[in-house]
Amino acid sequence: MTIEASKSDAVSAKIRLGMVGGGQGAFIGAVHRMAARLDDHYDLVAGALSSTPDKSKASGAALGLDPDRCYGSFEEMADKEAARPDGIEAVSIVTPNHVHFAAAKAFLERGIHVICDKPLTSNLDDARKLKEAADKASALFILTHNYTGYPMVRHARELVQTGALGDLRLVQMEYPQDWLAEPVEQTGAKQAVWRTDPAQSGVGGSTGDIGTHAYNLGSFISGLELEELAADVHTFVEGRRLDDNAHVMMRFKGGAKGLLWCSQVATGNENGLKVRIYGTKAGIEWTQADPNYLWFTKLGEPKQLITRGGAGAGAAASRVTRIPGGHPEGYLEAFATIYSEAAAAIQAARSGAAVDPAVVYPTVDDGVKGVAFVTACIESSRKNGAWVKV
């Protein structure tokens, strides 16, 4: 083997991955593991998978991890993995929101790349501090706003960037669910308990859990910067401590207007994420329930359906498309795209090479914007819907 080939193999070798959270009974941890495996860029080799050592070891054993690399805390994991010659290169943080800051900071300070679930942190002060830590670190920070990984979302973004929509006027975002229409947190349901607990989730309920997804997606596609908002945030379920519905009006820099609705009490909806964007020349509409299709309508012309893998799908969509058109790709594939984009950046960092400009993933800056959005929503609503600068 030549020296050049050896270097190439080292750059492309699988990334040694650890995980914080995501143990037995967790939902999103399993999704992250599937996403990391799909394109074969990672090996999961270590974990601090639960808040107690015994549960962490049991969860690690179920995943086939080396017992010596199943840690009782993320602090222990960060110290010991950083000291190993074969230690983890990246870590997935898939805990409730209040753990994100301390865990991410611990790994960043040890030069370990961080792939963190959203929202960035449970409060804006921690979000800003984490941005400072990420900016100083030699390691990368990737935020898993996974909906940005859908091919047709990438195509929608490309249409905006190439001017196909003209000057943007309106951005409408919605994300309705119904799984919290009743007080299921009072039954002890794990996913509901922490999401409705201010100590773990932060100041936002539906706004932090799904409103941030809708806001991020609208911003990702449109490229617009939010300037101020006016929000009506409400809790319909008696006894619940965080919001379960919000209506938000937005003003973007440059004059475009936005409207966002998020709800976890909208009976009949599962994960009804949808974005509509309208400009002076054309409009687009994408919904997660039918993610392989994008509606594109030029002013004065019939609606045009653009399909993933089909005629009309541009380079940005094709780059993250895995299978031919007509075979549906969905949620897990979109999630995997974020992991693959992260892998491309990590592999470039191994060799000191520049990252391909086509590689796109949400960053710590996107995370700060998301937490600032939630904070502003709560502030505005407390002021009876007053306009608040973001």
CSV table of C-alpha atoms in Angstrom, one decimal:
chain,number,residue,atom,x,y,z
A,1,MET,CA,0.0,0.0,0.0
A,2,THR,CA,1.3,3.4,-0.9
A,3,ILE,CA,1.7,6.2,1.6
A,4,GLU,CA,-1.0,8.2,-0.3
A,5,ALA,CA,-3.4,5.2,-0.2
A,6,SER,CA,-2.8,4.8,3.6
A,7,LYS,CA,-3.6,8.5,4.2
A,8,SER,CA,-6.7,8.2,2.1
A,9,ASP,CA,-7.9,5.1,4.1
A,10,ALA,CA,-7.3,7.0,7.4
A,11,VAL,CA,-9.4,9.9,6.2
A,12,SER,CA,-12.2,7.8,5.0
A,13,ALA,CA,-12.2,5.3,8.0
A,14,LYS,CA,-15.3,5.0,10.0
A,15,ILE,CA,-15.8,7.6,12.7
A,16,ARG,CA,-15.6,6.4,16.2
A,17,LEU,CA,-18.9,7.6,17.8
A,18,GLY,CA,-20.1,7.8,21.4
A,19,MET,CA,-23.6,8.7,22.6
A,20,VAL,CA,-24.9,10.5,25.7
A,21,GLY,CA,-28.4,9.6,26.5
A,22,GLY,CA,-30.5,7.3,24.3
A,23,GLY,CA,-30.7,4.3,26.6
A,24,GLN,CA,-33.5,1.8,27.1
A,25,GLY,CA,-36.9,3.4,26.7
A,26,ALA,CA,-35.7,6.4,24.9
A,27,PHE,CA,-37.1,7.3,21.4
A,28,ILE,CA,-34.7,9.7,19.8
A,29,GLY,CA,-31.5,7.8,20.7
A,30,ALA,CA,-32.5,4.9,18.5
A,31,VAL,CA,-33.3,7.2,15.7
A,32,HIS,CA,-29.9,8.8,15.9
A,33,ARG,CA,-28.3,5.3,15.9
A,34,MET,CA,-30.2,4.2,12.8
A,35,ALA,CA,-29.3,7.5,11.1
A,36,ALA,CA,-25.6,7.1,11.9
A,37,ARG,CA,-25.6,3.5,10.5
A,38,LEU,CA,-27.5,4.1,7.3
A,39,ASP,CA,-24.6,5.5,5.2
A,40,ASP,CA,-22.0,3.5,7.0
A,41,HIS,CA,-19.8,6.4,8.2
A,42,TYR,CA,-19.8,5.6,12.0
A,43,ASP,CA,-19.0,2.9,14.5
A,44,LEU,CA,-20.8,3.3,17.9
A,45,VAL,CA,-18.1,2.3,20.4
A,46,ALA,CA,-19.0,4.0,23.7
A,47,GLY,CA,-21.8,5.5,25.6
A,48,ALA,CA,-23.1,7.2,28.8
A,49,LEU,CA,-26.6,6.1,27.8
A,50,SER,CA,-28.6,6.8,31.0
A,51,SER,CA,-28.6,9.0,34.1
A,52,THR,CA,-27.6,6.1,36.3
A,53,PRO,CA,-24.5,3.8,35.9
A,54,ASP,CA,-26.5,0.6,36.2
A,55,LYS,CA,-29.0,1.6,33.5
A,56,SER,CA,-26.2,2.9,31.3
A,57,LYS,CA,-24.4,-0.4,31.5
A,58,ALA,CA,-27.6,-2.4,30.8
A,59,SER,CA,-28.3,-0.2,27.8
A,60,GLY,CA,-24.8,-0.5,26.5
A,61,ALA,CA,-24.9,-4.3,26.9
A,62,ALA,CA,-28.1,-4.4,24.8
A,63,LEU,CA,-26.3,-2.5,22.1
A,64,GLY,CA,-23.3,-4.8,22.2
A,65,LEU,CA,-20.9,-2.2,23.5
A,66,ASP,CA,-17.7,-3.0,25.5
A,67,PRO,CA,-18.6,-2.9,29.2
A,68,ASP,CA,-15.5,-0.9,29.9
A,69,ARG,CA,-16.8,1.8,27.6
A,70,CYS,CA,-20.3,2.1,29.1
A,71,TYR,CA,-19.9,5.0,31.4
A,72,GLY,CA,-22.0,6.2,34.4
A,73,SER,CA,-21.8,9.9,33.4
A,74,PHE,CA,-20.9,12.0,30.4
A,75,GLU,CA,-18.1,13.6,32.5
A,76,GLU,CA,-16.5,10.3,33.0
A,77,MET,CA,-16.9,9.4,29.3
A,78,ALA,CA,-15.4,12.7,28.1
A,79,ASP,CA,-12.3,12.3,30.4
A,80,LYS,CA,-11.7,8.6,29.7
A,81,GLU,CA,-12.4,8.6,25.9
A,82,ALA,CA,-10.2,11.7,25.4
A,83,ALA,CA,-7.4,9.8,27.0
A,84,ARG,CA,-7.7,6.7,24.9
A,85,PRO,CA,-5.6,6.3,21.7
A,86,ASP,CA,-8.8,4.8,20.2
A,87,GLY,CA,-11.2,7.2,21.9
A,88,ILE,CA,-14.3,8.5,20.3
A,89,GLU,CA,-13.9,11.2,17.6
A,90,ALA,CA,-17.5,12.4,17.8
A,91,VAL,CA,-20.4,12.2,20.3
A,92,SER,CA,-24.2,12.3,19.8
A,93,ILE,CA,-26.0,14.1,22.6
A,94,VAL,CA,-29.6,12.9,22.7
A,95,THR,CA,-30.7,13.8,26.2
A,96,PRO,CA,-33.4,16.1,27.5
A,97,ASN,CA,-32.7,19.7,26.7
A,98,HIS,CA,-31.3,20.7,30.1
A,99,VAL,CA,-28.3,18.4,29.7
A,100,HIS,CA,-27.2,19.6,26.3
A,101,PHE,CA,-25.1,22.6,27.5
A,102,ALA,CA,-22.9,20.8,30.0
A,103,ALA,CA,-22.4,17.7,28.0
A,104,ALA,CA,-21.6,19.5,24.7
A,105,LYS,CA,-19.2,21.8,26.4
A,106,ALA,CA,-17.3,18.9,28.1
A,107,PHE,CA,-16.7,17.1,24.8
A,108,LEU,CA,-15.9,20.3,22.8
A,109,GLU,CA,-13.2,21.2,25.3
A,110,ARG,CA,-11.6,17.9,24.7
A,111,GLY,CA,-11.5,18.3,21.0
A,112,ILE,CA,-14.3,15.8,20.3
A,113,HIS,CA,-16.9,16.7,17.6
A,114,VAL,CA,-20.4,17.2,18.9
A,115,ILE,CA,-23.6,16.1,17.1
A,116,CYS,CA,-26.4,17.4,19.3
A,117,ASP,CA,-30.2,17.1,19.2
A,118,LYS,CA,-32.3,20.2,19.2
A,119,PRO,CA,-33.1,22.6,20.7
A,120,LEU,CA,-29.5,23.7,21.4
A,121,THR,CA,-30.1,24.3,25.2
A,122,SER,CA,-32.9,24.9,27.6
A,123,ASN,CA,-32.2,28.6,27.9
A,124,LEU,CA,-30.7,31.5,25.9
A,125,ASP,CA,-27.9,32.2,28.4
A,126,ASP,CA,-26.6,28.6,28.0
A,127,ALA,CA,-27.1,28.8,24.2
A,128,ARG,CA,-24.8,31.8,24.0
A,129,LYS,CA,-22.2,30.3,26.3
A,130,LEU,CA,-22.3,27.1,24.2
A,131,LYS,CA,-21.7,29.1,21.0
A,132,GLU,CA,-18.7,30.7,22.7
A,133,ALA,CA,-17.3,27.3,23.6
A,134,ALA,CA,-18.0,25.9,20.0
A,135,ASP,CA,-16.4,29.0,18.4
A,136,LYS,CA,-13.2,28.4,20.5
A,137,ALA,CA,-13.1,24.7,20.1
A,138,SER,CA,-11.0,22.8,17.5
A,139,ALA,CA,-14.0,20.4,17.2
A,140,LEU,CA,-17.1,20.7,15.0
A,141,PHE,CA,-20.6,21.3,16.3
A,142,ILE,CA,-23.6,19.9,14.3
A,143,LEU,CA,-27.2,20.4,15.4
A,144,THR,CA,-29.7,17.7,14.2
A,145,HIS,CA,-32.5,19.7,12.7
A,146,ASN,CA,-33.1,16.6,10.7
A,147,TYR,CA,-35.9,18.0,8.4
A,148,THR,CA,-33.2,20.0,6.6
A,149,GLY,CA,-31.9,16.7,5.2
A,150,TYR,CA,-34.9,15.9,3.0
A,151,PRO,CA,-33.9,16.1,-0.7
A,152,MET,CA,-36.9,18.2,-1.7
A,153,VAL,CA,-36.2,20.6,1.1
A,154,ARG,CA,-32.7,21.0,-0.3
A,155,HIS,CA,-34.3,21.7,-3.7
A,156,ALA,CA,-36.7,24.2,-2.3
A,157,ARG,CA,-33.7,26.0,-0.8
A,158,GLU,CA,-31.9,25.9,-4.2
A,159,LEU,CA,-34.9,27.5,-5.9
A,160,VAL,CA,-34.9,30.4,-3.5
A,161,GLN,CA,-31.1,30.8,-3.8
A,162,THR,CA,-31.2,30.9,-7.6
A,163,GLY,CA,-34.0,33.5,-7.6
A,164,ALA,CA,-36.7,31.3,-9.0
A,165,LEU,CA,-39.2,32.7,-6.5
A,166,GLY,CA,-38.2,36.3,-7.0
A,167,ASP,CA,-38.2,38.6,-4.0
A,168,LEU,CA,-39.7,36.8,-1.0
A,169,ARG,CA,-42.9,38.1,0.5
A,170,LEU,CA,-44.4,35.4,2.7
A,171,VAL,CA,-43.2,32.4,4.7
A,172,GLN,CA,-45.8,30.2,6.4
A,173,MET,CA,-44.7,27.4,8.7
A,174,GLU,CA,-46.8,24.9,10.7
A,175,TYR,CA,-46.2,21.9,12.8
A,176,PRO,CA,-49.4,20.4,14.4
A,177,GLN,CA,-49.5,17.2,16.5
A,178,ASP,CA,-52.2,15.8,18.8
A,179,TRP,CA,-50.2,13.4,21.1
A,180,LEU,CA,-50.5,15.8,24.1
A,181,ALA,CA,-54.2,16.6,23.7
A,182,GLU,CA,-54.7,14.9,27.0
A,183,PRO,CA,-52.5,15.1,30.2
A,184,VAL,CA,-50.5,12.0,29.3
A,185,GLU,CA,-47.5,13.3,31.3
A,186,GLN,CA,-49.6,12.5,34.4
A,187,THR,CA,-49.6,8.8,33.5
A,188,GLY,CA,-45.7,8.8,33.7
A,189,ALA,CA,-45.2,8.5,29.9
A,190,LYS,CA,-41.4,9.2,29.6
A,191,GLN,CA,-41.5,11.3,26.4
A,192,ALA,CA,-44.3,13.5,27.8
A,193,VAL,CA,-42.9,13.9,31.3
A,194,TRP,CA,-39.6,15.6,30.4
A,195,ARG,CA,-41.1,17.6,27.5
A,196,THR,CA,-43.7,19.2,29.8
A,197,ASP,CA,-41.2,19.9,32.7
A,198,PRO,CA,-39.7,23.4,32.6
A,199,ALA,CA,-36.6,22.1,34.6
A,200,GLN,CA,-35.8,19.7,31.7
A,201,SER,CA,-37.3,21.3,28.6
A,202,GLY,CA,-36.8,25.0,29.3
A,203,VAL,CA,-39.4,27.8,29.0
A,204,GLY,CA,-41.0,26.4,25.8
A,205,GLY,CA,-43.3,23.4,25.4
A,206,SER,CA,-44.6,23.1,21.9
A,207,THR,CA,-42.6,26.1,20.9
A,208,GLY,CA,-39.3,24.5,21.9
A,209,ASP,CA,-40.2,20.9,20.9
A,210,ILE,CA,-41.7,21.4,17.4
A,211,GLY,CA,-42.0,25.2,16.9
A,212,THR,CA,-38.2,25.3,16.7
A,213,HIS,CA,-38.3,22.7,13.9
A,214,ALA,CA,-40.8,24.7,11.9
A,215,TYR,CA,-38.9,28.0,12.4
A,216,ASN,CA,-35.6,26.4,11.5
A,217,LEU,CA,-37.0,24.8,8.3
A,218,GLY,CA,-38.6,28.1,7.1
A,219,SER,CA,-35.3,29.9,7.8
A,220,PHE,CA,-33.2,27.2,6.1
A,221,ILE,CA,-35.2,27.3,2.9
A,222,SER,CA,-35.8,31.0,2.7
A,223,GLY,CA,-32.5,32.2,4.0
A,224,LEU,CA,-34.3,35.0,5.8
A,225,GLU,CA,-33.2,36.5,9.1
A,226,LEU,CA,-36.0,37.0,11.7
A,227,GLU,CA,-36.1,40.5,13.1
A,228,GLU,CA,-39.1,40.6,15.4
A,229,LEU,CA,-42.2,38.5,16.3
A,230,ALA,CA,-45.6,38.7,18.1
A,231,ALA,CA,-46.8,35.5,19.7
A,232,ASP,CA,-49.9,34.1,21.3
A,233,VAL,CA,-48.6,31.2,23.3
A,234,HIS,CA,-51.2,29.1,25.2
A,235,THR,CA,-51.6,26.0,27.4
A,236,PHE,CA,-54.9,24.3,26.8
A,237,VAL,CA,-54.5,21.2,29.0
A,238,GLU,CA,-55.3,22.0,32.6
A,239,GLY,CA,-52.4,21.6,35.0
A,240,ARG,CA,-49.7,21.5,32.2
A,241,ARG,CA,-46.8,23.8,33.0
A,242,LEU,CA,-45.6,24.6,29.5
A,243,ASP,CA,-47.3,25.7,26.3
A,244,ASP,CA,-49.0,23.2,24.0
A,245,ASN,CA,-50.1,25.7,21.2
A,246,ALA,CA,-48.7,28.8,19.7
A,247,HIS,CA,-49.5,31.3,16.9
A,248,VAL,CA,-46.6,33.5,15.9
A,249,MET,CA,-46.5,36.5,13.5
A,250,MET,CA,-43.0,37.3,12.2
A,251,ARG,CA,-41.2,40.2,10.5
A,252,PHE,CA,-38.0,39.3,8.6
A,253,LYS,CA,-35.2,41.6,7.7
A,254,GLY,CA,-35.9,43.0,4.2
A,255,GLY,CA,-39.6,43.2,4.6
A,256,ALA,CA,-40.9,39.6,4.2
A,257,LYS,CA,-43.6,38.5,6.6
A,258,GLY,CA,-44.0,35.1,8.4
A,259,LEU,CA,-46.7,33.1,10.2
A,260,LEU,CA,-46.0,30.1,12.3
A,261,TRP,CA,-48.4,27.7,14.1
A,262,CYS,CA,-47.3,24.9,16.3
A,263,SER,CA,-49.6,22.7,18.4
A,264,GLN,CA,-49.5,19.5,20.3
A,265,VAL,CA,-53.3,19.5,20.9
A,266,ALA,CA,-54.5,19.6,17.3
A,267,THR,CA,-56.7,16.5,17.2
A,268,GLY,CA,-56.2,14.5,14.0
A,269,ASN,CA,-52.6,15.5,13.4
A,270,GLU,CA,-49.5,13.4,13.8
A,271,ASN,CA,-46.5,15.2,12.6
A,272,GLY,CA,-48.0,17.7,10.1
A,273,LEU,CA,-44.9,19.8,9.3
A,274,LYS,CA,-45.5,22.1,6.3
A,275,VAL,CA,-43.8,25.1,4.8
A,276,ARG,CA,-45.1,27.5,2.1
A,277,ILE,CA,-43.0,30.3,0.7
A,278,TYR,CA,-44.3,32.9,-1.8
A,279,GLY,CA,-42.3,35.5,-3.8
A,280,THR,CA,-42.9,38.0,-6.5
A,281,LYS,CA,-42.3,35.3,-9.3
A,282,ALA,CA,-43.4,32.0,-7.8
A,283,GLY,CA,-44.4,30.0,-4.7
A,284,ILE,CA,-43.4,26.6,-3.2
A,285,GLU,CA,-45.1,24.2,-0.8
A,286,TRP,CA,-43.6,21.2,0.9
A,287,THR,CA,-45.1,18.9,3.5
A,288,GLN,CA,-43.4,16.2,5.5
A,289,ALA,CA,-46.4,13.8,5.1
A,290,ASP,CA,-45.5,13.6,1.4
A,291,PRO,CA,-41.8,14.5,1.5
A,292,ASN,CA,-40.7,13.2,-1.9
A,293,TYR,CA,-42.8,15.9,-3.7
A,294,LEU,CA,-42.5,19.7,-3.9
A,295,TRP,CA,-45.1,22.0,-5.4
A,296,PHE,CA,-43.7,24.8,-7.5
A,297,THR,CA,-46.0,27.4,-9.0
A,298,LYS,CA,-44.9,30.3,-11.2
A,299,LEU,CA,-47.2,33.3,-11.2
A,300,GLY,CA,-49.9,32.9,-13.8
A,301,GLU,CA,-49.0,29.3,-14.6
A,302,PRO,CA,-50.3,25.9,-13.5
A,303,LYS,CA,-48.9,24.2,-10.4
A,304,GLN,CA,-45.9,22.0,-11.1
A,305,LEU,CA,-45.1,18.9,-9.1
A,306,ILE,CA,-41.3,18.3,-8.7
A,307,THR,CA,-40.4,14.8,-7.5
A,308,ARG,CA,-37.4,13.5,-5.7
A,309,GLY,CA,-35.2,11.7,-8.2
A,310,GLY,CA,-37.3,13.0,-11.1
A,311,ALA,CA,-37.1,15.6,-13.8
A,312,GLY,CA,-36.6,19.0,-12.4
A,313,ALA,CA,-34.9,18.1,-9.2
A,314,GLY,CA,-31.7,20.1,-9.0
A,315,ALA,CA,-28.2,19.3,-7.9
A,316,ALA,CA,-28.8,20.0,-4.2
A,317,ALA,CA,-31.6,17.4,-4.1
A,318,SER,CA,-29.8,14.9,-6.2
A,319,ARG,CA,-26.7,15.0,-4.0
A,320,VAL,CA,-28.6,13.7,-1.0
A,321,THR,CA,-30.9,11.3,-2.9
A,322,ARG,CA,-30.1,7.6,-2.3
A,323,ILE,CA,-32.5,5.6,-4.4
A,324,PRO,CA,-34.4,6.2,-7.8
A,325,GLY,CA,-37.6,8.2,-7.9
A,326,GLY,CA,-40.7,6.4,-7.2
A,327,HIS,CA,-39.1,4.6,-4.2
A,328,PRO,CA,-40.0,6.8,-1.2
A,329,GLU,CA,-37.4,8.2,1.1
A,330,GLY,CA,-38.5,9.5,4.4
A,331,TYR,CA,-37.7,10.6,8.0
A,332,LEU,CA,-34.8,8.2,8.7
A,333,GLU,CA,-33.1,9.0,5.4
A,334,ALA,CA,-33.4,12.7,6.1
A,335,PHE,CA,-31.9,12.2,9.5
A,336,ALA,CA,-29.1,10.2,8.0
A,337,THR,CA,-28.3,13.0,5.7
A,338,ILE,CA,-27.4,15.2,8.6
A,339,TYR,CA,-25.0,12.5,9.9
A,340,SER,CA,-23.5,12.0,6.5
A,341,GLU,CA,-22.9,15.8,6.1
A,342,ALA,CA,-21.3,15.7,9.6
A,343,ALA,CA,-19.1,12.8,8.5
A,344,ALA,CA,-17.9,14.7,5.4
A,345,ALA,CA,-16.9,17.6,7.6
A,346,ILE,CA,-15.3,15.4,10.2
A,347,GLN,CA,-13.3,13.5,7.6
A,348,ALA,CA,-12.2,16.8,6.0
A,349,ALA,CA,-11.0,17.9,9.5
A,350,ARG,CA,-8.9,14.7,9.9
A,351,SER,CA,-6.8,15.7,6.9
A,352,GLY,CA,-7.0,19.5,7.3
A,353,ALA,CA,-8.8,19.7,3.9
A,354,ALA,CA,-11.4,22.3,3.1
A,355,VAL,CA,-15.0,21.0,3.4
A,356,ASP,CA,-16.9,20.7,0.2
A,357,PRO,CA,-19.0,23.8,-0.1
A,358,ALA,CA,-22.0,21.6,-1.0
A,359,VAL,CA,-22.0,20.1,2.5
A,360,VAL,CA,-24.7,21.8,4.6
A,361,TYR,CA,-25.8,21.1,8.2
A,362,PRO,CA,-27.4,23.1,11.0
A,363,THR,CA,-24.7,24.8,13.3
A,364,VAL,CA,-24.5,26.2,16.8
A,365,ASP,CA,-25.6,29.5,15.3
A,366,ASP,CA,-28.8,28.0,14.1
A,367,GLY,CA,-29.2,26.6,17.6
A,368,VAL,CA,-28.9,30.0,19.2
A,369,LYS,CA,-31.4,31.4,16.8
A,370,GLY,CA,-33.8,28.6,17.8
A,371,VAL,CA,-33.5,29.2,21.5
A,372,ALA,CA,-33.8,33.0,20.9
A,373,PHE,CA,-37.0,32.3,18.9
A,374,VAL,CA,-38.6,30.4,21.8
A,375,THR,CA,-37.5,33.0,24.4
A,376,ALA,CA,-39.0,35.8,22.3
A,377,CYS,CA,-42.3,33.9,21.8
A,378,ILE,CA,-42.7,33.5,25.6
A,379,GLU,CA,-41.8,37.1,26.2
A,380,SER,CA,-44.2,38.4,23.6
A,381,SER,CA,-47.0,36.3,24.9
A,382,ARG,CA,-46.5,37.5,28.4
A,383,LYS,CA,-46.8,41.0,27.0
A,384,ASN,CA,-50.2,40.1,25.4
A,385,GLY,CA,-48.7,39.5,22.0
A,386,ALA,CA,-46.5,42.6,21.8
A,387,TRP,CA,-43.9,42.7,19.1
A,388,VAL,CA,-40.5,41.6,20.5
A,389,LYS,CA,-37.0,42.0,18.9
A,390,VAL,CA,-35.2,38.7,18.3
